[in-house]
Short mmCIF file of C-alpha atoms in Angstrom, two decimals:
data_model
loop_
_atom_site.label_atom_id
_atom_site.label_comp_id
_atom_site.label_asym_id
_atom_site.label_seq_id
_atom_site.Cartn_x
_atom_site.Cartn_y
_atom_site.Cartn_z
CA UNK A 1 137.32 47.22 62.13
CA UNK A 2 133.48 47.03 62.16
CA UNK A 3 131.17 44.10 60.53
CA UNK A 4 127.95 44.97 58.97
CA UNK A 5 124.69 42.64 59.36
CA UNK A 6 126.14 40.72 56.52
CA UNK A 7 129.22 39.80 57.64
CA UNK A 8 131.37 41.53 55.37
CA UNK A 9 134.06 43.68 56.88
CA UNK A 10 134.59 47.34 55.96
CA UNK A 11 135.83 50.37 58.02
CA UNK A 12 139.64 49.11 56.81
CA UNK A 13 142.21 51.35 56.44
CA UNK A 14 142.80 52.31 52.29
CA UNK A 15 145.82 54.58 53.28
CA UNK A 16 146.30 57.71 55.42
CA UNK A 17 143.27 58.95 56.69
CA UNK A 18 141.03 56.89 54.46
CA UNK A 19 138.56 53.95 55.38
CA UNK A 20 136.67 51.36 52.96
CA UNK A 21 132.60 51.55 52.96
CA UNK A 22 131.86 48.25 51.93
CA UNK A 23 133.84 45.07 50.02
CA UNK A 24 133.17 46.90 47.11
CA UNK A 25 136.23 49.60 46.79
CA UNK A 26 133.98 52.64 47.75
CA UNK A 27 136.02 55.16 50.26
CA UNK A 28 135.72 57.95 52.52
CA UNK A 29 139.15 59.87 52.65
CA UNK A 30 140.48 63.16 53.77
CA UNK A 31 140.98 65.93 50.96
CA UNK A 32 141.58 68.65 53.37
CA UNK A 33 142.84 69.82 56.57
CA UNK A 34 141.46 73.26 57.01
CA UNK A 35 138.50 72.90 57.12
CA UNK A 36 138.59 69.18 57.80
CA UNK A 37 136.87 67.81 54.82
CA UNK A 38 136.12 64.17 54.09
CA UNK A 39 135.33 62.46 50.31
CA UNK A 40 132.91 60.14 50.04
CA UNK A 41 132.46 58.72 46.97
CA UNK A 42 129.69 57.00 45.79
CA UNK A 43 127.61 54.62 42.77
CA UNK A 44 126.95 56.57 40.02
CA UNK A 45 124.22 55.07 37.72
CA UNK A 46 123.68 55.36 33.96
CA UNK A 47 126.43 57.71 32.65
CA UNK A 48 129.84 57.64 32.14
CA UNK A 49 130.55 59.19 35.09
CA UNK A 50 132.01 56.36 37.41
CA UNK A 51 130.96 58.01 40.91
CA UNK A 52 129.37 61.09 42.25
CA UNK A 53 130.76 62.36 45.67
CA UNK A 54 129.50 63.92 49.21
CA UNK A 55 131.96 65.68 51.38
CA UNK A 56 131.71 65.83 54.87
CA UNK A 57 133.12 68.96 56.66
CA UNK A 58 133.43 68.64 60.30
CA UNK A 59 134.79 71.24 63.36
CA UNK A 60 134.35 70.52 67.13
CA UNK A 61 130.22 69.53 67.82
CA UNK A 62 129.23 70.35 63.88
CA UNK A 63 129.21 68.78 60.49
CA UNK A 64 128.28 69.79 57.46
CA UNK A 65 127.20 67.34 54.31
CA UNK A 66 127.09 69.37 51.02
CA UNK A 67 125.64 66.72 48.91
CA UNK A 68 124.18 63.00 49.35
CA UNK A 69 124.76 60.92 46.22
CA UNK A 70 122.71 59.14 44.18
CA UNK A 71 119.58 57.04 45.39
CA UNK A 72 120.52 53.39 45.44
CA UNK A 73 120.25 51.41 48.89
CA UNK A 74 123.75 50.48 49.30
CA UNK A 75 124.68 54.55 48.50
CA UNK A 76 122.56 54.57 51.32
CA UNK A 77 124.45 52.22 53.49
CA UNK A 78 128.01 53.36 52.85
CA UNK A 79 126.70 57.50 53.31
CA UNK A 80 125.75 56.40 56.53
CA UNK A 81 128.63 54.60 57.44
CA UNK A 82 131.10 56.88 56.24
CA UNK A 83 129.28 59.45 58.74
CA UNK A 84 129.51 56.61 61.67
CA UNK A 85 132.79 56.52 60.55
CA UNK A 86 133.80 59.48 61.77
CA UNK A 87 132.07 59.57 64.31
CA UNK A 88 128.99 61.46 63.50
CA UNK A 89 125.16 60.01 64.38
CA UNK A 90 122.89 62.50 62.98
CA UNK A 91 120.47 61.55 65.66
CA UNK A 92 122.87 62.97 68.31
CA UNK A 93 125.47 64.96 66.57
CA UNK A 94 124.57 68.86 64.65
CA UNK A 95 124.63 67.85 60.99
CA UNK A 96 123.24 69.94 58.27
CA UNK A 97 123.32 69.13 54.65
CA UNK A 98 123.54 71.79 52.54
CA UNK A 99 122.25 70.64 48.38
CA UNK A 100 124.27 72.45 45.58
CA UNK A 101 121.38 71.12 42.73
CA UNK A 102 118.34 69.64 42.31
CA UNK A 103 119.72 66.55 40.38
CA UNK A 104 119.10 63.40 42.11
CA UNK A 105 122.69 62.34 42.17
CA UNK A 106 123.60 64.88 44.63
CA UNK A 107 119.94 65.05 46.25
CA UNK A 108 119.14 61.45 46.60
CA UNK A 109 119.58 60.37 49.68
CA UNK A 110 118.36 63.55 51.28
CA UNK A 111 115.53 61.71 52.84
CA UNK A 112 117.62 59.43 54.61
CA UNK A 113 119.50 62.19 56.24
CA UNK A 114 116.79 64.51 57.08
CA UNK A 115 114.95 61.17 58.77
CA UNK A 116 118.02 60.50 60.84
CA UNK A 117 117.78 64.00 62.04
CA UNK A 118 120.16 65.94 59.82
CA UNK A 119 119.05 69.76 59.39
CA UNK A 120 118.32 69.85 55.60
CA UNK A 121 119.02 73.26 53.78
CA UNK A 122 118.31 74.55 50.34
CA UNK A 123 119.15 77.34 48.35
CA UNK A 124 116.46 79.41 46.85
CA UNK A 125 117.34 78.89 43.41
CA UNK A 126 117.31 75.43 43.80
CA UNK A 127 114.06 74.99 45.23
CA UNK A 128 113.16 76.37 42.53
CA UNK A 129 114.28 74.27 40.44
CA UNK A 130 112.72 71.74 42.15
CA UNK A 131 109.11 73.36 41.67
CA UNK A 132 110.06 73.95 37.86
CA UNK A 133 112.02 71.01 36.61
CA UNK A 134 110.65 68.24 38.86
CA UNK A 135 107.06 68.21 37.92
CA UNK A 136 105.23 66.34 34.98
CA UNK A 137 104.70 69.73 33.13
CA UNK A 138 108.82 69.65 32.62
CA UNK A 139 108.64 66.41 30.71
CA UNK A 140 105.79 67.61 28.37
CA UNK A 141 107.44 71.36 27.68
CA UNK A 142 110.92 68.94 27.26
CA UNK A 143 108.91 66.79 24.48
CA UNK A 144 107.24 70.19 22.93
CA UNK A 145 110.90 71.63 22.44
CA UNK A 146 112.44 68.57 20.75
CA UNK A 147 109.82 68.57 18.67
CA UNK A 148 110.23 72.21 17.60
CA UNK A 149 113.75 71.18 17.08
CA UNK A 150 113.08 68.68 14.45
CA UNK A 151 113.71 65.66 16.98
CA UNK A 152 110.95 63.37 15.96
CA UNK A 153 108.12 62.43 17.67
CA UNK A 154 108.92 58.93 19.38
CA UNK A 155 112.45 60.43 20.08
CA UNK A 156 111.97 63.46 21.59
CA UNK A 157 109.10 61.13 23.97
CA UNK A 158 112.14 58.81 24.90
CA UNK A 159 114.94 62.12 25.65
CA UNK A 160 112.65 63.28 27.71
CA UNK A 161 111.38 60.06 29.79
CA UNK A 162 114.77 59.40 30.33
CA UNK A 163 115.91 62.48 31.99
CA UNK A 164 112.98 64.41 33.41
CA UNK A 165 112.68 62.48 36.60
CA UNK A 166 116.51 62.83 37.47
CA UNK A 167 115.46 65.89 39.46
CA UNK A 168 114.36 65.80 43.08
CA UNK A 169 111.37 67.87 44.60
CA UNK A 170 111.74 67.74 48.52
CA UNK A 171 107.93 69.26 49.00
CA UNK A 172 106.76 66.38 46.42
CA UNK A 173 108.97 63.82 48.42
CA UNK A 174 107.97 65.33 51.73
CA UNK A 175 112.13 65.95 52.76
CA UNK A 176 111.59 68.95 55.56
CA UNK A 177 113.91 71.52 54.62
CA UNK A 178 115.20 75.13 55.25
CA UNK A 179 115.68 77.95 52.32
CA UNK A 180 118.76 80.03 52.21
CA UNK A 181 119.68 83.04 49.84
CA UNK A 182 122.61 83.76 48.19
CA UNK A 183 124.79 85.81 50.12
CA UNK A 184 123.79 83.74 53.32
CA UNK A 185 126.90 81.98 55.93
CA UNK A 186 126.47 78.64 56.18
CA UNK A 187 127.74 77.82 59.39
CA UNK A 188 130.49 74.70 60.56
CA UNK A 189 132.25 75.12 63.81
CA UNK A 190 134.43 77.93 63.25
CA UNK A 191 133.74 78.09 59.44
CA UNK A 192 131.23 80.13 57.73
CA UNK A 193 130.57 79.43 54.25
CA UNK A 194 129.10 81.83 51.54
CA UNK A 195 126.20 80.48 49.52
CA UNK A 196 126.72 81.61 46.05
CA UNK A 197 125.15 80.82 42.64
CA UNK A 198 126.31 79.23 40.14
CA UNK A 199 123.30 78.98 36.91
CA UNK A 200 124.45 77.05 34.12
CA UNK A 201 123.62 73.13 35.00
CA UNK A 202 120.73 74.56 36.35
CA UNK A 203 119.23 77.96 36.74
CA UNK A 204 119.97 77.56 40.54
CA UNK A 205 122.79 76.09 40.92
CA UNK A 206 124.81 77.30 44.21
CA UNK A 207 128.32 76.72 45.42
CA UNK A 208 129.56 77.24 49.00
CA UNK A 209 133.04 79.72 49.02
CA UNK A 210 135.31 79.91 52.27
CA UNK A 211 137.01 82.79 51.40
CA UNK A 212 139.86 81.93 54.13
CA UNK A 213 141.27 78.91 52.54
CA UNK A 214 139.97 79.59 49.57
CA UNK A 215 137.60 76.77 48.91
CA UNK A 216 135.00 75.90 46.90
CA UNK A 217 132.00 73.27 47.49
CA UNK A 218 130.99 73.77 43.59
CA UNK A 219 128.60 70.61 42.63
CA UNK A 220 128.88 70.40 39.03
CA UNK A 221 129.47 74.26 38.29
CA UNK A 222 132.90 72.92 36.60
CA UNK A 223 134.76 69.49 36.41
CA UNK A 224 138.45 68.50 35.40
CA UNK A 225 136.52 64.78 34.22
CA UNK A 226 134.51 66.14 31.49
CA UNK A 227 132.59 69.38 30.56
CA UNK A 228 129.21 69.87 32.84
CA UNK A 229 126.86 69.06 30.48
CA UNK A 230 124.70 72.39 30.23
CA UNK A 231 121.05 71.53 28.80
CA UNK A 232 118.32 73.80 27.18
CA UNK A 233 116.08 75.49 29.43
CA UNK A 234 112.60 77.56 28.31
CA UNK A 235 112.89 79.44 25.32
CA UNK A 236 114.55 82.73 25.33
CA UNK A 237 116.77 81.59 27.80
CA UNK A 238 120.67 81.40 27.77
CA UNK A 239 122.00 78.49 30.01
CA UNK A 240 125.44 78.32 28.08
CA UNK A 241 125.72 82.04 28.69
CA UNK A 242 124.98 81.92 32.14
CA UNK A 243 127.53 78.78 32.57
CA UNK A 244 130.21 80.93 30.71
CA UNK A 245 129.42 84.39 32.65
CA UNK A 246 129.37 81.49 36.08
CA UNK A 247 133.05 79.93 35.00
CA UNK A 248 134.36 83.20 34.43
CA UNK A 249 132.97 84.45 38.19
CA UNK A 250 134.85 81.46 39.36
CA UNK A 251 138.16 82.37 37.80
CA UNK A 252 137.85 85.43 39.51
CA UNK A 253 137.49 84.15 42.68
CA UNK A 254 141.35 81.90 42.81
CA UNK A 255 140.04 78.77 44.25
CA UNK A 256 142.77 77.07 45.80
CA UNK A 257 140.83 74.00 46.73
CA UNK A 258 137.79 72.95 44.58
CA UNK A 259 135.63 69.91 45.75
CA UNK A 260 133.59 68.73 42.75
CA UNK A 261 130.50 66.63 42.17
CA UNK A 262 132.92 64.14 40.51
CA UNK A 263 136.01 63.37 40.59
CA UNK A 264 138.98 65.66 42.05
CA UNK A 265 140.53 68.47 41.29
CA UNK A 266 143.59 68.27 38.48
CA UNK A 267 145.26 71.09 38.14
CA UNK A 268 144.47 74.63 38.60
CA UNK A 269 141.33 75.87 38.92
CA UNK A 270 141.07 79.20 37.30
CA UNK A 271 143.00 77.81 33.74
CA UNK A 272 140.36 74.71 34.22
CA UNK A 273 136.98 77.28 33.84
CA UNK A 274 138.58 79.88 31.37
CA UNK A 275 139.16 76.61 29.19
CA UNK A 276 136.02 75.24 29.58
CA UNK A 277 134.36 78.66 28.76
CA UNK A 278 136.33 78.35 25.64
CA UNK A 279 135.21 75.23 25.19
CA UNK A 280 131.61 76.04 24.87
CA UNK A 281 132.76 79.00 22.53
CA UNK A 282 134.12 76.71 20.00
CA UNK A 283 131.17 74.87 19.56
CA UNK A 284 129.00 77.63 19.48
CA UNK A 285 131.38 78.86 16.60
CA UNK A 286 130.88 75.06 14.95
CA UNK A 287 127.40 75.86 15.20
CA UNK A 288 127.11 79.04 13.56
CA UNK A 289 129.44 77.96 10.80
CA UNK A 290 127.35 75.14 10.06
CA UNK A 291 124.08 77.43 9.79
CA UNK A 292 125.94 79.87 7.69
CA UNK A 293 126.86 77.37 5.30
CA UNK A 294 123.55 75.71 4.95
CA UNK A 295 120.76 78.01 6.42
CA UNK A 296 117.51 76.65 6.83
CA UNK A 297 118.32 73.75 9.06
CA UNK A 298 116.93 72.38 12.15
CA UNK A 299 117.91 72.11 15.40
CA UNK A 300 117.84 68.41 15.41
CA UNK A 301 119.50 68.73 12.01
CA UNK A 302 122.88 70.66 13.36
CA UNK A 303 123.69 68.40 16.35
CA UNK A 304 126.25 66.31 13.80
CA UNK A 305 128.11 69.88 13.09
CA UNK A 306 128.50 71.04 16.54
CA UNK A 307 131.58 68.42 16.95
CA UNK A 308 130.65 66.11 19.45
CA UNK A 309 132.26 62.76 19.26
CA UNK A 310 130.18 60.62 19.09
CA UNK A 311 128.90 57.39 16.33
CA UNK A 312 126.32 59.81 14.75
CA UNK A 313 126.30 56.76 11.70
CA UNK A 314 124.65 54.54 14.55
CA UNK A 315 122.86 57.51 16.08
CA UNK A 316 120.09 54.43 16.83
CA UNK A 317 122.46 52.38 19.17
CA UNK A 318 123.31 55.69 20.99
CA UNK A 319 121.81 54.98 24.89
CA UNK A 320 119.22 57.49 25.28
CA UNK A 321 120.91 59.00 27.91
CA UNK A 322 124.22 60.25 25.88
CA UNK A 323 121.41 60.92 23.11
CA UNK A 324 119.36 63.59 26.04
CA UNK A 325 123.01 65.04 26.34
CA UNK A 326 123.91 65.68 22.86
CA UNK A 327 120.75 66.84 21.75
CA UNK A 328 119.98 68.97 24.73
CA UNK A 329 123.31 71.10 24.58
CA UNK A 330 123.43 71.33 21.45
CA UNK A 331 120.05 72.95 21.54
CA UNK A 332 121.12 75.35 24.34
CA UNK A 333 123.67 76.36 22.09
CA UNK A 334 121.40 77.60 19.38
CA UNK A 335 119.50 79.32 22.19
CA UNK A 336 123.16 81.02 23.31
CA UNK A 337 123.84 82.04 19.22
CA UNK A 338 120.08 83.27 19.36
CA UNK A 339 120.16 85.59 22.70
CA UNK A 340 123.52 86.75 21.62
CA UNK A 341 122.02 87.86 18.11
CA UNK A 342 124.49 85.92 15.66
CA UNK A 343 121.21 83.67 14.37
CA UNK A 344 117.66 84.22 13.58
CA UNK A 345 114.96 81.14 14.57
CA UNK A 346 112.30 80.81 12.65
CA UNK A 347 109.02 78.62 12.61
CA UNK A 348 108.41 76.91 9.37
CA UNK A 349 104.82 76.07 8.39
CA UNK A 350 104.75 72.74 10.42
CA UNK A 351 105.99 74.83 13.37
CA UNK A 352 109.48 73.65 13.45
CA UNK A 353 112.71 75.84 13.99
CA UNK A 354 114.92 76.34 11.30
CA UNK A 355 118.08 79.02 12.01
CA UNK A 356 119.72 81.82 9.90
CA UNK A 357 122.87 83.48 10.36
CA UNK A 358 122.73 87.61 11.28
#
């Protein structure tokens, strides 16, 4: 057992092949024997998710981190120790982390890693991501397409303020890092890993498959905790479309052993993505109903009919957060009913959408 600077203990056994992080109930555990793959799981700020994980694959001299966490300096802390450990030290050790998204709760302590001497890597499609969704210019063309919607003014400023900086640009933040395409191995010992993408969250999203064991490093391409929240993107684009066509890849593939962004895995994996394409099917189909039975409305106008739960009669008291969710899917579902040709958009003479059914 090890002592911090603090005093408090951690490094305590939590059952077989687990250890404590901190007095606080945080863990890294073993999920996997081959490849030897660790949990961490880690604070998770301002949604309803209760904790965002890393995994840690290791094999003789070299370990791979697919994901950090989110930024907070005691995610910080128990990342570190959790590598320590195991008996990694960056400094010393070959470590690469490899970052599924963009989103800060996966990319956030990147920094930290790369400055303890951890080779950084990043998929194409998510640096560009970074370059496109982590910039100023993403809030205001956010705050242009609520207010298109119908969201009005003051709300559409707050939805975006509250989400737009939740991305992570590593050339703003100065994190060195390496690209890598799809396609690419991602090498671990005696493992190679297949970078492949996975738009829907965001355009460029990317999983890493060993096709061996079967296992998939998927971010938040699919969860068994909730539905990935899948949020508008430009106009003309399709990000529920792309996250349906992306589930349905992933059936394909008969993952044995999924490692999410949160949580675990529940059950099996290909039944878990067919479902949750459904899932998005059904409200699409709430959607449409709801525009063929009163055309003319606005985008901000449908959200109620889409059939989220949620206390639409205190819409007000909503956190701004779950308010960026509901409003922002249920915008990229009129975009999905739009590219797949079951609804016409139209600009009214104040320049705000209103939607017909085909």
């Amino acid at each position: 057992m090890t002592r911090d600077a603090q005093g408090e203990d951690w490094g305590q056994g939590c059952g077989a092949n687990c250890f404590t992080l901190d007095g606080d109930g945080f863990t890294c555990s073993q999920v996997l024997d081959e490849p030897e793959v660790w949990r961490v799981e880690l604070l998770m700020h301002d949604t309803f998710l209760p904790s965002v994980n890393a995994f840690v694959v290791r094999d003789g001299a070299d370990t791979l981190v697919v994901d950090t966490g989110a930024p907070d300096e005691f995610n910080d802390t128990r990342l570190m120790r959790a590598l320590l450990g195991l008996g990694v030290e960056p400094e010393r050790d070959r470590v690469t982390l490899f970052c599924t998204h963009a989103h800060l709760d996966h990319v956030g302590l990147a920094r930290e890693l790369a400055g303890a001497g951890a080779r950084v890597l990043v998929p194409e499609g998510v640096l560009s991501d970074m370059r496109r969704l982590a910039v100023p210019a993403w809030r205001d063309e956010m705050v242009a397409r609520m207010r298109a919607e119908g969201v009005p003014v003051a709300e559409a400023v707050e939805l975006a303020d509250v989400i737009w900086d939740h991305a992570a640009n590593f050339e703003r933040l100065g994190v060195p890092f390496e690209t890598v395409a799809e396609g690419e191995l991602v090498r671990c010992g005696r493992w190679e890993l297949e970078v492949v993408g996975t738009p829907g969250h965001t355009p460029g999203q990317c999983a890493l498959w060993e096709p061996r064991t079967r296992t998939a490093f998927l971010g938040d391409a699919v969860l068994f905790l909730c539905s990935t929240c899948i949020g508008f993107w430009s106009v003309g684009e399709d990000p529920i479309g792309e996250q349906m066509a992306t589930l349905r890849r992933l059936a394909d593939r008969r993952i044995e052993h999924a490692l999410m962004g949160h949580g675990l895995q529940e059950g099996d994996v290909a039944e878990r993505c067919l479902a949750n394409a459904a899932h998005h099917e059904r409200r699409s189909a709430r959607a449409l109903a709801a525009i063929r039975e009163t055309p003319g409305q606005t985008g901000f106008e449908l959200v109620p009919a889409m059939g989220w739960r949620a206390p639409f009669e205190r819409w007000g008291e909503t956190p701004a957060l779950t308010r960026w969710f509901l409003v922002s899917e249920s915008i990229a579902h009129l975009d999905h009913l739009v590219a797949t040709g079951a609804v016409r958009r139209e600009a009214d003479a104040a320049g705000v959408s209103r939607y017909a059914a085909l």
